[in-house]
mmCIF file of C-alpha atoms in Angstrom:
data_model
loop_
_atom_site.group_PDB
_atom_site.id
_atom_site.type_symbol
_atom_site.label_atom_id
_atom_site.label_comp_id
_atom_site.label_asym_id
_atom_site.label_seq_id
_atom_site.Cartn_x
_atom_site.Cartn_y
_atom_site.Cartn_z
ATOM 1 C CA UNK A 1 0.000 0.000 0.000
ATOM 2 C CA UNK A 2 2.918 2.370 0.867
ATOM 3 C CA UNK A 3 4.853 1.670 -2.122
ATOM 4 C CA UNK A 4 1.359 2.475 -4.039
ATOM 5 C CA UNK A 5 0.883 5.384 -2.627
ATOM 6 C CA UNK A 6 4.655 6.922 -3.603
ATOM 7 C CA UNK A 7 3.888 5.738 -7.060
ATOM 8 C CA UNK A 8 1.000 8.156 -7.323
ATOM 9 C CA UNK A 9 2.603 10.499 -5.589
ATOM 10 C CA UNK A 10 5.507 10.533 -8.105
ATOM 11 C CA UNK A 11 3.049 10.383 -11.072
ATOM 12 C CA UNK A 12 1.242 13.510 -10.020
ATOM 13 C CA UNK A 13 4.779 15.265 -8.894
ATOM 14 C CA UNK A 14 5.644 14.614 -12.885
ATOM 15 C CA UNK A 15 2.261 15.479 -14.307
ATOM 16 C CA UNK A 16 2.765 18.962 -12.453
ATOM 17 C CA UNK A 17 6.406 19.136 -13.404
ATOM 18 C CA UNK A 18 5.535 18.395 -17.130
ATOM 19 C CA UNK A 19 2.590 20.757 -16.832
ATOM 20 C CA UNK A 20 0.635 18.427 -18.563
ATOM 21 C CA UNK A 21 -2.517 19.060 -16.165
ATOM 22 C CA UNK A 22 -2.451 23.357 -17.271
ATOM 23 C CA UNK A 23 -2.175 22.108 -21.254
ATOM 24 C CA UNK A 24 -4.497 20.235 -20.842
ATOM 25 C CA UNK A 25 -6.985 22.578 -19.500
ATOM 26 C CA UNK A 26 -6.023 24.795 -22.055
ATOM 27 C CA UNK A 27 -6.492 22.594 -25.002
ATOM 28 C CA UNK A 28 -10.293 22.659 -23.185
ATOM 29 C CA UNK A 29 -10.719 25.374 -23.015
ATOM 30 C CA UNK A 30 -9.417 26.552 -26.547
ATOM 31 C CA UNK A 31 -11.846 23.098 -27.901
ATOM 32 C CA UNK A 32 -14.716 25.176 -25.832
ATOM 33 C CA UNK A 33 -14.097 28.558 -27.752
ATOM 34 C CA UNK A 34 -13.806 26.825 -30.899
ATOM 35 C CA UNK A 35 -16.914 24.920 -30.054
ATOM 36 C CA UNK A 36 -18.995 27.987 -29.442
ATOM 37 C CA UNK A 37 -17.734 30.057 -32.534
ATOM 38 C CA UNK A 38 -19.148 27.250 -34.849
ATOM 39 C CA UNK A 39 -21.924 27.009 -33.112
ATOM 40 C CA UNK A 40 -22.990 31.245 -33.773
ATOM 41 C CA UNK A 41 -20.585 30.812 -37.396
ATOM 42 C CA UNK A 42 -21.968 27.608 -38.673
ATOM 43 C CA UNK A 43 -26.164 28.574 -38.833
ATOM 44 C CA UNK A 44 -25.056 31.547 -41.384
ATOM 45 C CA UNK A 45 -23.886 28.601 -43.461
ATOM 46 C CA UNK A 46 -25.471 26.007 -45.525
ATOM 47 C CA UNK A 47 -24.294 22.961 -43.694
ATOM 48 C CA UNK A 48 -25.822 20.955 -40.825
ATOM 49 C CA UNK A 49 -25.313 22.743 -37.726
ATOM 50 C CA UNK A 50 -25.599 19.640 -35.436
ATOM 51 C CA UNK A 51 -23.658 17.349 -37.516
ATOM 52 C CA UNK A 52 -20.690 19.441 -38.035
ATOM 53 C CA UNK A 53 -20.742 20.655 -34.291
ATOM 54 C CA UNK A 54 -20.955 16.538 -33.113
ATOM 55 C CA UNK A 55 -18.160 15.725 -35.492
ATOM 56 C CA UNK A 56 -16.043 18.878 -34.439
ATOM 57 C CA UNK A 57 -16.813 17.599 -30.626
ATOM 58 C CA UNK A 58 -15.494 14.127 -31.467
ATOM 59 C CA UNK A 59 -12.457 15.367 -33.008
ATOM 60 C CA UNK A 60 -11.661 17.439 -29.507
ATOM 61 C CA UNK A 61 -12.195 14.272 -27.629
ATOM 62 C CA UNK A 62 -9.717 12.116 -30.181
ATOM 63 C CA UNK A 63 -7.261 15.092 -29.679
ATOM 64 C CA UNK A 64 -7.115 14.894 -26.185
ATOM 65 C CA UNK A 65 -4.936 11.755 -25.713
ATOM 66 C CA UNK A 66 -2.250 13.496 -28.512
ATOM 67 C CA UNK A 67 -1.665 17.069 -26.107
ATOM 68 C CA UNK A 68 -1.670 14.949 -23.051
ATOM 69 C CA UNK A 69 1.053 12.885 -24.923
ATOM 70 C CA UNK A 70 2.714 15.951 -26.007
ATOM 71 C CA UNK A 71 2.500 17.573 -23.141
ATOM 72 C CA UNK A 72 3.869 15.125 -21.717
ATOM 73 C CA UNK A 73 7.123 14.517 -23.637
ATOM 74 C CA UNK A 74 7.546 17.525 -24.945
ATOM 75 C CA UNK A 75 7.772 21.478 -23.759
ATOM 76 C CA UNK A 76 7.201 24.836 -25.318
ATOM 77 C CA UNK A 77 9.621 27.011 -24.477
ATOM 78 C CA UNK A 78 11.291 30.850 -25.371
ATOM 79 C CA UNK A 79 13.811 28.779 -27.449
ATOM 80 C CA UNK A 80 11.049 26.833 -29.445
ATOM 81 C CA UNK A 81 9.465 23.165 -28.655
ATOM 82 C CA UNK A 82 12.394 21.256 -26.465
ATOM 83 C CA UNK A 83 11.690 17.658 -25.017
ATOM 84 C CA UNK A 84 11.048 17.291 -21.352
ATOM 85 C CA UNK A 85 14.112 16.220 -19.563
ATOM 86 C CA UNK A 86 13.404 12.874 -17.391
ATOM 87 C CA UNK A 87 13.206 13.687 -13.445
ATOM 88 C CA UNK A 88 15.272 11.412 -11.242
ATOM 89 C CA UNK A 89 14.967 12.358 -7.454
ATOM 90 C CA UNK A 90 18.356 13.657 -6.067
ATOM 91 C CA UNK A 91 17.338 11.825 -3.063
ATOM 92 C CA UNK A 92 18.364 8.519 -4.723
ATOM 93 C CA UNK A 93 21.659 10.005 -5.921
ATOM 94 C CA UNK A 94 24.859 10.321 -4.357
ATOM 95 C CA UNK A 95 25.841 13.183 -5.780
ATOM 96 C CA UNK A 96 27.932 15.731 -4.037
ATOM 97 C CA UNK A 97 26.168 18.518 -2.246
ATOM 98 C CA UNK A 98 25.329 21.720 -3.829
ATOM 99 C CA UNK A 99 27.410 24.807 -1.633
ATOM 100 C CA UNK A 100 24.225 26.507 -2.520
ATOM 101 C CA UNK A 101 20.634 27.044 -4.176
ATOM 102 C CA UNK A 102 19.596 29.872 -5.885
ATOM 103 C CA UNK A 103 16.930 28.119 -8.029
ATOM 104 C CA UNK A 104 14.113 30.936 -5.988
ATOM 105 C CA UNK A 105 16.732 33.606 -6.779
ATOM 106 C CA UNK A 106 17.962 33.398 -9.986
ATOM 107 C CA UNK A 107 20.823 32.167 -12.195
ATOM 108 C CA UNK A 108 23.969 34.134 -11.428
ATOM 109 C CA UNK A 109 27.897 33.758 -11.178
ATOM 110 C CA UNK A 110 28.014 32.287 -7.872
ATOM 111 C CA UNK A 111 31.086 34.408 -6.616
ATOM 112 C CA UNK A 112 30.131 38.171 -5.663
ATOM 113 C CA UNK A 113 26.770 37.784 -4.213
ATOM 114 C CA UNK A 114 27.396 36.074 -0.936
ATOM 115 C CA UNK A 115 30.213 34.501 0.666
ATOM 116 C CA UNK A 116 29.497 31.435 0.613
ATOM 117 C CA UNK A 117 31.887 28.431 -1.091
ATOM 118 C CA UNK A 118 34.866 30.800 -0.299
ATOM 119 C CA UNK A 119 36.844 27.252 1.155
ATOM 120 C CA UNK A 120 36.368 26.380 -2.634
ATOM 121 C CA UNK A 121 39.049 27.681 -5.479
ATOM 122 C CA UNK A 122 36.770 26.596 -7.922
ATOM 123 C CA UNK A 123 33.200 26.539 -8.271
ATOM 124 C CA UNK A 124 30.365 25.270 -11.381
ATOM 125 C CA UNK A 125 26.992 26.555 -11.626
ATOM 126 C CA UNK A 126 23.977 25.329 -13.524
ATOM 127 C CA UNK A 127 22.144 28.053 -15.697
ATOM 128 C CA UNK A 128 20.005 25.674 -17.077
ATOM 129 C CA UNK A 129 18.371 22.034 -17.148
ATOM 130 C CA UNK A 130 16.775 20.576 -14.077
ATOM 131 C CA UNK A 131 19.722 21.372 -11.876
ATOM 132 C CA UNK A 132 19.592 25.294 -12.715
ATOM 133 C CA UNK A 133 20.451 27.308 -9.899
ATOM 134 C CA UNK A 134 22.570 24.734 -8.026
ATOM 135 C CA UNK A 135 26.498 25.242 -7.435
ATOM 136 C CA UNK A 136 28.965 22.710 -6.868
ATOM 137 C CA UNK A 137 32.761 23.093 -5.334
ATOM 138 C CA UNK A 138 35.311 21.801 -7.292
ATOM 139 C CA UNK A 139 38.073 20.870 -5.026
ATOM 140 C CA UNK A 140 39.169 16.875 -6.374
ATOM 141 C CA UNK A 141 37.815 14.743 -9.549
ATOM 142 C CA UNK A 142 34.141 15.334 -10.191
ATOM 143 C CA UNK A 143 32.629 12.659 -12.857
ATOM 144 C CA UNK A 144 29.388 14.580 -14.443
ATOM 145 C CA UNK A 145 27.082 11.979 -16.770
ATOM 146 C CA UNK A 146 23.577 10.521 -16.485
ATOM 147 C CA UNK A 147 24.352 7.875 -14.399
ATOM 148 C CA UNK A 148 23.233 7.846 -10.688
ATOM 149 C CA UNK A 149 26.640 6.814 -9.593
ATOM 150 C CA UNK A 150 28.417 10.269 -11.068
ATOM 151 C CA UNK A 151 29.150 12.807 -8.606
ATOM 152 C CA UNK A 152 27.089 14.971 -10.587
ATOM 153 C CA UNK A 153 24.124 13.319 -12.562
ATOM 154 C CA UNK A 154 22.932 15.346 -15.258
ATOM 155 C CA UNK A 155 19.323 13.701 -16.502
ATOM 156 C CA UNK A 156 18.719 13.231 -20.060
ATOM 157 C CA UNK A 157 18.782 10.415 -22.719
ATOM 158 C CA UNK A 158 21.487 12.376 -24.667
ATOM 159 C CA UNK A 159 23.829 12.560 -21.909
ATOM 160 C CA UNK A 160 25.846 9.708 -21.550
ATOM 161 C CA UNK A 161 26.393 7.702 -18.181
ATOM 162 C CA UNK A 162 30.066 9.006 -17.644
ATOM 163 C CA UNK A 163 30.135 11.995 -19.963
ATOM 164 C CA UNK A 164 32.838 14.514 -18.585
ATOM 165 C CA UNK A 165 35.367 14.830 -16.046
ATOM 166 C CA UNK A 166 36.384 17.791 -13.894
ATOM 167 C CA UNK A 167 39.269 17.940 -11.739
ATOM 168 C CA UNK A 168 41.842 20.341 -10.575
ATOM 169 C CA UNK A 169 46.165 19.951 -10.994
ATOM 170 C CA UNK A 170 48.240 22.456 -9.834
ATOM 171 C CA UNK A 171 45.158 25.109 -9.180
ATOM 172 C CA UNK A 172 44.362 24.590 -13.056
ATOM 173 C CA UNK A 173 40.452 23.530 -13.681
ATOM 174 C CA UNK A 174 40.164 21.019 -16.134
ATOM 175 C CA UNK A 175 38.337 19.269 -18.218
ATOM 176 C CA UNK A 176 37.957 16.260 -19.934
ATOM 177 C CA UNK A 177 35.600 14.127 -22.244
ATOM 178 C CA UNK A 178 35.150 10.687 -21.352
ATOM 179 C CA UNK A 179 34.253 9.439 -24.522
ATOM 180 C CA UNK A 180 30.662 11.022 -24.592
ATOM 181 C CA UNK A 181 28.200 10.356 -27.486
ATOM 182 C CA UNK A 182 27.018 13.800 -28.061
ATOM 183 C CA UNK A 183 30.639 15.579 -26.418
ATOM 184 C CA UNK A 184 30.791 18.117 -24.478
ATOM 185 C CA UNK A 185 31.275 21.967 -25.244
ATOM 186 C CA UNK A 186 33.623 25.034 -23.888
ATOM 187 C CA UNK A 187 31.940 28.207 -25.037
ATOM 188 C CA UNK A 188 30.468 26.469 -27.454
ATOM 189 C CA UNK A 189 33.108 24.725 -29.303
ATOM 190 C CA UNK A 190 33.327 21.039 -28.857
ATOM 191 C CA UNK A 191 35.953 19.527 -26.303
ATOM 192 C CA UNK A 192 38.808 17.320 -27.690
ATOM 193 C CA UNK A 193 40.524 15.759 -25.185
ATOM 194 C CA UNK A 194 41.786 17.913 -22.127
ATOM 195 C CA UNK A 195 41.278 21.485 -22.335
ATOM 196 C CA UNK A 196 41.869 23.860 -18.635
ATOM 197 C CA UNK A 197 39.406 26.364 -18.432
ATOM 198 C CA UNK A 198 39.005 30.012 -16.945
ATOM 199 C CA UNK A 199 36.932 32.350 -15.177
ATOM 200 C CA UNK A 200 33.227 32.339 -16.518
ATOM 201 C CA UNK A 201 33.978 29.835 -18.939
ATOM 202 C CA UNK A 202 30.779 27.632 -20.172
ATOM 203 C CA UNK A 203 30.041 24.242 -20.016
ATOM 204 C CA UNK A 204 27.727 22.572 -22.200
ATOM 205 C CA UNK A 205 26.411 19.221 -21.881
ATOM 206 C CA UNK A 206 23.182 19.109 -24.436
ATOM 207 C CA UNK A 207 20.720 21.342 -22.201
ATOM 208 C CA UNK A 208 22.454 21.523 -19.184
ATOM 209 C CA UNK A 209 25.077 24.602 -18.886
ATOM 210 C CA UNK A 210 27.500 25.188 -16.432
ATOM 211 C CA UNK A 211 29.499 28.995 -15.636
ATOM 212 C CA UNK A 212 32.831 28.353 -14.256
ATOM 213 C CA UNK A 213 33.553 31.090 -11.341
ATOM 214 C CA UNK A 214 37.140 31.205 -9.831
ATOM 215 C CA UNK A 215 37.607 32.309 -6.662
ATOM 216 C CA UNK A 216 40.691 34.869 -6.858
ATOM 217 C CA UNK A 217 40.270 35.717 -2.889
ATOM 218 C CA UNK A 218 41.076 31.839 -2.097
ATOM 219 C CA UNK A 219 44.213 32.061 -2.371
ATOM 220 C CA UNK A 220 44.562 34.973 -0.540
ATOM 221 C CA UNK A 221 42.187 33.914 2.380
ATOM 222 C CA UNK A 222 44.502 30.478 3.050
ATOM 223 C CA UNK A 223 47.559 33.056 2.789
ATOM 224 C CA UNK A 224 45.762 35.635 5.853
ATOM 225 C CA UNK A 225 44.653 32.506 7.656
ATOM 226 C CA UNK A 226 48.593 31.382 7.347
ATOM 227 C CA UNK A 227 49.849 35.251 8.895
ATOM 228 C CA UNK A 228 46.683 34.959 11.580
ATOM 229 C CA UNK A 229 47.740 31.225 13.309
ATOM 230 C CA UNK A 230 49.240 31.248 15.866
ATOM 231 C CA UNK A 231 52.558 30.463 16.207
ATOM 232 C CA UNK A 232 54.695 28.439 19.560
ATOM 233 C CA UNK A 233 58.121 29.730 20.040
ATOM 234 C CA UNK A 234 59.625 27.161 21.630
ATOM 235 C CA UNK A 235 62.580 28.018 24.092
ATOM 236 C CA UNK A 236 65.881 25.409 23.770
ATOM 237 C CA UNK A 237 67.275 26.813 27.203
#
C-alpha cells in the first residue's frame, strides 16, 4: 500500500512538473471557444449545424490523448518546442552537495553575491536544465554523466552515463571528455581531449550549462589565515 501510494505520488509530482494538467486545461478550453464560434458561425452557413458541431466535438475528444502525450514529452519554451528532460529524485543520488541554491533567486555567477563556497578555489553553476540554480565546489575529480553513480548526474537520454570529467592539478580547472556520445562543449566549441578552463567559462552538456567562477580571494584567504595562526616559540634553554 505504501509503495502504491509513492507511485502516485511521483506520477502527479511529474504530471505537475511536465505541466501536462495546465495544457491540458487549455487545449479545453481553446476546444470550448472553438466549439462555441461554430456554433454562432456555422447557422449563417449552408451545412448541418448539429452534424458538423458533433463531429467537431469528437475530433476534440480524439485530440485529447495526442496534447496529453505531447505535453507530456515535450515542452514549449522561449527557445522553441524542447523535449522534457526525465526527473530522477536527487534523493536517490549520491551526488555531491550543492554549496548553494539559488533556483528561488535566480541564475547568477556564484562568486560576488554572498560569501558562501569561499573554502572552494573553484566553483560550477547550472544556468540551465533541471539542476539550474545549483552550485557545486570543485576541489578533487568530479565525474558529471547521467548515471546515478556520477558525482554529478545530469538527466537526459542524450547525456551519456560518464560523460565529462572535472578535476583540478596544480590550481588549473580542467576538463575532460570521457568518450561522450554527443561531447561536451567550452563556449560552445566542442571539447577534444583535455582542455583547462578560466573564469566564466561555459560548459555545455546538451541542455544543461554550467558557468565556471574562480575564486581569486582563495588564495589569498589560506595566505591571511597562514599570517593569523598562531605560532609556539619554543625556548631550547
Amino acid at each position: 500500500m505504501g509503495k502504491t501510494t509513492t507511485h502516485v505520488r511521483t506520477l502527479f509530482r511529474e504530471l505537475k512538473r511536465r505541466r501536462v494538467a495546465k495544457t491540458s486545461l487549455l487545449y479545453v478550453v481553446l476546444c470550448w471557444g472553438a466549439l462555441g464560434v461554430c456554433d454562432v458561425v456555422l447557422p449563417t452557413l449552408e451545412v448541418d449545424v448539429n452534424r458538423a458541431l458533433q463531429t467537431l466535438l469528437y475530433a476534440a475528444i480524439a485530440g485529447m490523448p495526442i496534447v496529453f502525450a505531447f505535453a507530456w514529452f515535450f515542452q514549449i519554451t522561449p527557445r522553441g518546442i524542447v523535449r522534457s528532460a526525465p526527473f530522477v529524485d536527487r534523493r536517490v543520488l549520491n551526488n555531491i552537495s550543492p554549496i548553494n541554491d539559488k533556483r528561488r533567486k535566480g541564475v547568477a555567477t556564484f562568486f560576488g553575491e554572498d560569501d558562501e563556497g569561499l573554502d572552494d578555489h573553484w566553483v560550477i553553476t547550472a544556468e540551465s536544465g533541471l539542476l539550474a540554480g545549483l552550485s557545486y565546489g570543485i576541489s578533487q575529480s568530479v565525474t558529471l554523466g547521467r548515471s546515478t553513480d556520477c558525482d554529478i548526474t545530469l538527466p537526459g537520454s542524450e547525456v551519456s552515463r560518464h560523460h565529462a570529467r572535472l578535476y583540478v592539478k596544480d590550481g588549473i580547472l580542467k576538463i575532460k571528455d570521457l568518450g561522450s556520445s554527443n561531447g561536451s562543449k567550452v563556449n560552445g566549441e566542442v571539447l577534444e581531449g583535455t582542455k583547462a578552463l578560466r573564469h566564466k567559462d561555459e560548459l555545455s552538456f546538451h541542455d544543461t550549462k554550467f558557468r565556471v567562477s574562480e575564486n581569486y580571494a582563495w588564495s589569498d584567504g589560506k595566505a591571511t589565515a597562514f599570517r593569523q595562526a598562531t605560532h609556539v616559540r619554543v625556548d631550547d634553554s
